[in-house]
């Protein structure tokens, strides 16, 4: 039984391309029903839980996007990547983040890193499409965002304690985030932490 705060999301789906397989659309819906309670509990329980999902042949800037309560998945991407259902896990995290638009400026790598961390931690079937943060890419940088930053966050949880990603997310939402966050939480500034992370990675550390 679901306790209070574990509500299934209210998802309104619009498919604007009849060539997108119904199984993929159903897969997005099932994925959202499965992951949204976990993601909202973890990051932002006050979030509205209302989502409009649009599969749009007119969206061609990338696989998907999210904003103003709407997840837009490129119909072309849906047709060519029918097993990547957790693309909506990443996107719904952006809705739950509810950061102010300014956060996407010089903090965009945290925005995208947190969304991919959520996909890593709560994704329903990342393996189905070969999505993973297991591999360390040599030469990757914290400011690369996406999986590079998500992988650092997975390590930072070990270094700074479970709760560090929630606190980062909360600070980003409140607009109070600064890089001093890391020294306050771990005793090391962000550059020193990244160096520790790289050393750990090249000597075999991998996320579980
Ligand atoms: Zn994103």
mmCIF file of C-alpha atoms and ligand atoms in Angstrom:
data_model
loop_
_atom_site.group_PDB
_atom_site.id
_atom_site.type_symbol
_atom_site.label_atom_id
_atom_site.label_comp_id
_atom_site.label_asym_id
_atom_site.label_seq_id
_atom_site.Cartn_x
_atom_site.Cartn_y
_atom_site.Cartn_z
ATOM 1 C CA UNK A 1 0.000 0.000 0.000
ATOM 2 C CA UNK A 2 1.219 3.459 -0.813
ATOM 3 C CA UNK A 3 1.617 5.819 2.092
ATOM 4 C CA UNK A 4 0.761 9.483 1.845
ATOM 5 C CA UNK A 5 3.341 11.310 -0.248
ATOM 6 C CA UNK A 6 3.658 8.308 -2.616
ATOM 7 C CA UNK A 7 0.960 9.396 -5.012
ATOM 8 C CA UNK A 8 1.029 8.146 -8.581
ATOM 9 C CA UNK A 9 1.523 11.108 -10.907
ATOM 10 C CA UNK A 10 -1.308 12.562 -12.931
ATOM 11 C CA UNK A 11 0.008 12.127 -16.495
ATOM 12 C CA UNK A 12 -1.723 13.495 -19.587
ATOM 13 C CA UNK A 13 -0.185 11.978 -22.733
ATOM 14 C CA UNK A 14 -0.417 13.447 -26.251
ATOM 15 C CA UNK A 15 1.099 11.490 -29.132
ATOM 16 C CA UNK A 16 1.429 13.692 -32.206
ATOM 17 C CA UNK A 17 3.087 11.032 -34.381
ATOM 18 C CA UNK A 18 1.108 7.799 -35.054
ATOM 19 C CA UNK A 19 4.323 5.988 -36.060
ATOM 20 C CA UNK A 20 5.627 5.960 -32.470
ATOM 21 C CA UNK A 21 5.006 2.411 -31.168
ATOM 22 C CA UNK A 22 2.224 2.157 -28.576
ATOM 23 C CA UNK A 23 4.521 -0.042 -26.447
ATOM 24 C CA UNK A 24 6.985 2.835 -26.164
ATOM 25 C CA UNK A 25 4.275 5.310 -25.165
ATOM 26 C CA UNK A 26 2.920 2.844 -22.587
ATOM 27 C CA UNK A 27 6.489 2.347 -21.405
ATOM 28 C CA UNK A 28 6.897 6.079 -20.759
ATOM 29 C CA UNK A 29 3.639 6.099 -18.803
ATOM 30 C CA UNK A 30 4.620 3.048 -16.717
ATOM 31 C CA UNK A 31 8.087 4.469 -16.116
ATOM 32 C CA UNK A 32 6.664 7.769 -14.835
ATOM 33 C CA UNK A 33 4.164 5.957 -12.573
ATOM 34 C CA UNK A 34 7.065 3.955 -11.138
ATOM 35 C CA UNK A 35 9.771 6.610 -10.714
ATOM 36 C CA UNK A 36 7.902 9.830 -9.915
ATOM 37 C CA UNK A 37 6.927 8.891 -6.329
ATOM 38 C CA UNK A 38 10.592 8.019 -5.594
ATOM 39 C CA UNK A 39 11.942 11.167 -7.240
ATOM 40 C CA UNK A 40 9.478 13.529 -5.560
ATOM 41 C CA UNK A 41 10.002 11.912 -2.131
ATOM 42 C CA UNK A 42 13.755 12.202 -2.567
ATOM 43 C CA UNK A 43 13.995 15.751 -3.890
ATOM 44 C CA UNK A 44 10.857 17.830 -3.549
ATOM 45 C CA UNK A 45 7.764 16.305 -1.890
ATOM 46 C CA UNK A 46 5.868 19.592 -2.372
ATOM 47 C CA UNK A 47 5.945 19.190 -6.145
ATOM 48 C CA UNK A 48 2.527 19.212 -7.911
ATOM 49 C CA UNK A 49 2.810 15.698 -9.393
ATOM 50 C CA UNK A 50 1.021 16.803 -12.582
ATOM 51 C CA UNK A 51 2.713 16.079 -15.922
ATOM 52 C CA UNK A 52 1.836 16.550 -19.540
ATOM 53 C CA UNK A 53 3.851 14.257 -21.825
ATOM 54 C CA UNK A 54 3.957 15.218 -25.500
ATOM 55 C CA UNK A 55 5.550 12.999 -28.164
ATOM 56 C CA UNK A 56 6.287 15.638 -30.758
ATOM 57 C CA UNK A 57 7.603 15.172 -34.320
ATOM 58 C CA UNK A 58 8.293 18.920 -34.374
ATOM 59 C CA UNK A 59 10.812 18.733 -31.513
ATOM 60 C CA UNK A 60 14.247 18.089 -33.036
ATOM 61 C CA UNK A 61 16.686 19.903 -30.716
ATOM 62 C CA UNK A 62 17.625 16.674 -28.887
ATOM 63 C CA UNK A 63 16.006 13.572 -27.408
ATOM 64 C CA UNK A 64 13.700 15.444 -25.040
ATOM 65 C CA UNK A 65 13.115 18.557 -22.977
ATOM 66 C CA UNK A 66 11.092 19.629 -19.951
ATOM 67 C CA UNK A 67 9.591 22.820 -18.551
ATOM 68 C CA UNK A 68 6.344 24.341 -17.250
ATOM 69 C CA UNK A 69 4.934 20.934 -16.315
ATOM 70 C CA UNK A 70 5.486 19.527 -19.815
ATOM 71 C CA UNK A 71 7.877 16.776 -20.942
ATOM 72 C CA UNK A 72 8.453 16.848 -24.678
ATOM 73 C CA UNK A 73 9.988 13.743 -26.248
ATOM 74 C CA UNK A 74 11.171 13.962 -29.839
ATOM 75 C CA UNK A 75 9.029 11.555 -31.888
ATOM 76 C CA UNK A 76 12.097 10.814 -34.013
ATOM 77 C CA UNK A 77 14.042 9.870 -30.891
ATOM 78 C CA UNK A 78 11.160 7.733 -29.576
ATOM 79 C CA UNK A 79 11.023 5.825 -32.862
ATOM 80 C CA UNK A 80 14.769 5.239 -33.117
ATOM 81 C CA UNK A 81 15.334 4.556 -29.365
ATOM 82 C CA UNK A 82 12.168 2.667 -28.350
ATOM 83 C CA UNK A 83 13.913 1.001 -25.387
ATOM 84 C CA UNK A 84 15.148 4.216 -23.813
ATOM 85 C CA UNK A 85 12.146 4.659 -21.542
ATOM 86 C CA UNK A 86 14.136 6.308 -18.761
ATOM 87 C CA UNK A 87 14.619 9.350 -20.962
ATOM 88 C CA UNK A 88 11.451 10.513 -19.146
ATOM 89 C CA UNK A 89 13.077 9.788 -15.762
ATOM 90 C CA UNK A 90 15.755 12.384 -16.545
ATOM 91 C CA UNK A 91 13.190 14.852 -17.869
ATOM 92 C CA UNK A 92 10.690 14.536 -15.040
ATOM 93 C CA UNK A 93 13.534 15.281 -12.619
ATOM 94 C CA UNK A 94 13.802 18.711 -14.254
ATOM 95 C CA UNK A 95 10.119 19.319 -13.466
ATOM 96 C CA UNK A 96 10.603 18.176 -9.856
ATOM 97 C CA UNK A 97 13.740 20.342 -9.515
ATOM 98 C CA UNK A 98 11.589 23.434 -10.169
ATOM 99 C CA UNK A 99 14.705 25.620 -10.228
ATOM 100 C CA UNK A 100 14.437 29.236 -11.241
ATOM 101 C CA UNK A 101 15.468 29.859 -14.880
ATOM 102 C CA UNK A 102 18.696 31.589 -13.743
ATOM 103 C CA UNK A 103 19.989 28.252 -12.406
ATOM 104 C CA UNK A 104 20.516 27.102 -15.990
ATOM 105 C CA UNK A 105 23.254 29.716 -16.467
ATOM 106 C CA UNK A 106 26.605 28.881 -14.877
ATOM 107 C CA UNK A 107 25.049 26.035 -12.819
ATOM 108 C CA UNK A 108 23.618 24.069 -15.697
ATOM 109 C CA UNK A 109 26.105 21.223 -15.107
ATOM 110 C CA UNK A 110 24.541 20.677 -11.654
ATOM 111 C CA UNK A 111 21.057 20.846 -13.180
ATOM 112 C CA UNK A 112 21.916 18.139 -15.717
ATOM 113 C CA UNK A 113 24.120 16.185 -13.304
ATOM 114 C CA UNK A 114 21.333 15.936 -10.714
ATOM 115 C CA UNK A 115 18.862 14.835 -13.420
ATOM 116 C CA UNK A 116 21.205 12.064 -14.572
ATOM 117 C CA UNK A 117 21.927 11.134 -10.935
ATOM 118 C CA UNK A 118 18.153 10.668 -10.504
ATOM 119 C CA UNK A 119 18.100 8.545 -13.633
ATOM 120 C CA UNK A 120 20.993 6.442 -12.263
ATOM 121 C CA UNK A 121 19.420 6.060 -8.819
ATOM 122 C CA UNK A 122 15.732 5.711 -9.683
ATOM 123 C CA UNK A 123 15.644 4.725 -13.361
ATOM 124 C CA UNK A 124 13.485 1.690 -14.016
ATOM 125 C CA UNK A 125 15.475 -0.052 -16.726
ATOM 126 C CA UNK A 126 18.584 1.888 -17.736
ATOM 127 C CA UNK A 127 20.239 -1.352 -18.819
ATOM 128 C CA UNK A 128 17.639 -1.926 -21.550
ATOM 129 C CA UNK A 129 19.208 0.804 -23.645
ATOM 130 C CA UNK A 130 22.768 0.478 -22.331
ATOM 131 C CA UNK A 131 22.619 3.656 -20.235
ATOM 132 C CA UNK A 132 25.031 3.653 -17.305
ATOM 133 C CA UNK A 133 27.466 5.791 -15.302
ATOM 134 C CA UNK A 134 29.755 2.834 -14.564
ATOM 135 C CA UNK A 135 32.555 3.908 -16.891
ATOM 136 C CA UNK A 136 34.879 6.781 -16.009
ATOM 137 C CA UNK A 137 35.699 8.823 -19.107
ATOM 138 C CA UNK A 138 39.302 9.983 -18.858
ATOM 139 C CA UNK A 139 39.572 13.744 -19.260
ATOM 140 C CA UNK A 140 35.969 14.328 -18.232
ATOM 141 C CA UNK A 141 35.269 17.506 -16.270
ATOM 142 C CA UNK A 142 32.790 18.373 -13.554
ATOM 143 C CA UNK A 143 31.328 21.049 -15.814
ATOM 144 C CA UNK A 144 30.550 18.484 -18.543
ATOM 145 C CA UNK A 145 27.197 17.918 -16.809
ATOM 146 C CA UNK A 146 25.021 14.859 -17.482
ATOM 147 C CA UNK A 147 26.674 11.506 -16.735
ATOM 148 C CA UNK A 148 30.092 13.009 -15.920
ATOM 149 C CA UNK A 149 28.598 15.127 -13.116
ATOM 150 C CA UNK A 150 26.143 12.397 -12.055
ATOM 151 C CA UNK A 151 29.043 9.981 -11.606
ATOM 152 C CA UNK A 152 30.834 12.523 -9.394
ATOM 153 C CA UNK A 153 27.638 12.879 -7.324
ATOM 154 C CA UNK A 154 27.457 9.105 -6.846
ATOM 155 C CA UNK A 155 31.012 9.240 -5.485
ATOM 156 C CA UNK A 156 30.269 12.357 -3.379
ATOM 157 C CA UNK A 157 27.497 10.473 -1.584
ATOM 158 C CA UNK A 158 30.177 8.050 -0.378
ATOM 159 C CA UNK A 159 32.518 10.909 0.585
ATOM 160 C CA UNK A 160 29.958 13.263 2.097
ATOM 161 C CA UNK A 161 27.062 11.086 3.126
ATOM 162 C CA UNK A 162 23.699 10.185 1.747
ATOM 163 C CA UNK A 163 21.733 13.406 1.797
ATOM 164 C CA UNK A 164 24.382 15.438 0.014
ATOM 165 C CA UNK A 165 22.532 15.292 -3.308
ATOM 166 C CA UNK A 166 19.229 16.300 -1.669
ATOM 167 C CA UNK A 167 20.984 19.222 0.040
ATOM 168 C CA UNK A 168 22.614 20.271 -3.247
ATOM 169 C CA UNK A 169 19.225 20.124 -4.967
ATOM 170 C CA UNK A 170 17.538 22.107 -2.182
ATOM 171 C CA UNK A 171 20.246 24.800 -2.311
ATOM 172 C CA UNK A 172 19.864 25.053 -6.091
ATOM 173 C CA UNK A 173 16.085 25.392 -5.734
ATOM 174 C CA UNK A 174 16.390 28.065 -3.006
ATOM 175 C CA UNK A 175 19.006 29.918 -5.039
ATOM 176 C CA UNK A 176 21.503 29.701 -2.171
ATOM 177 C CA UNK A 177 23.998 27.342 -3.842
ATOM 178 C CA UNK A 178 27.647 28.382 -4.012
ATOM 179 C CA UNK A 179 30.717 26.178 -4.412
ATOM 180 C CA UNK A 180 31.453 26.710 -0.668
ATOM 181 C CA UNK A 181 28.643 24.145 -0.198
ATOM 182 C CA UNK A 182 31.194 21.397 -0.791
ATOM 183 C CA UNK A 183 33.778 22.586 1.743
ATOM 184 C CA UNK A 184 31.049 23.052 4.345
ATOM 185 C CA UNK A 185 29.772 19.531 3.755
ATOM 186 C CA UNK A 186 32.994 17.601 3.228
ATOM 187 C CA UNK A 187 35.931 19.739 4.410
ATOM 188 C CA UNK A 188 37.340 19.819 0.868
ATOM 189 C CA UNK A 189 36.656 22.468 -1.729
ATOM 190 C CA UNK A 190 35.148 21.439 -5.039
ATOM 191 C CA UNK A 191 38.481 21.331 -6.908
ATOM 192 C CA UNK A 192 40.057 19.111 -4.242
ATOM 193 C CA UNK A 193 37.005 16.858 -4.225
ATOM 194 C CA UNK A 194 37.075 16.491 -7.999
ATOM 195 C CA UNK A 195 40.778 15.520 -7.783
ATOM 196 C CA UNK A 196 39.958 12.928 -5.123
ATOM 197 C CA UNK A 197 37.163 11.631 -7.335
ATOM 198 C CA UNK A 198 39.442 11.325 -10.386
ATOM 199 C CA UNK A 199 42.097 9.522 -8.301
ATOM 200 C CA UNK A 200 39.467 7.136 -6.964
ATOM 201 C CA UNK A 201 38.090 6.520 -10.455
ATOM 202 C CA UNK A 202 41.430 5.783 -12.121
ATOM 203 C CA UNK A 203 42.270 3.381 -9.298
ATOM 204 C CA UNK A 204 39.076 1.433 -9.819
ATOM 205 C CA UNK A 205 36.205 3.135 -7.982
ATOM 206 C CA UNK A 206 32.862 2.458 -9.633
ATOM 207 C CA UNK A 207 29.337 3.351 -8.613
ATOM 208 C CA UNK A 208 27.306 0.401 -7.345
HETATM 209 ZN ZN1 LIG B 1 18.349 17.499 -18.875
#
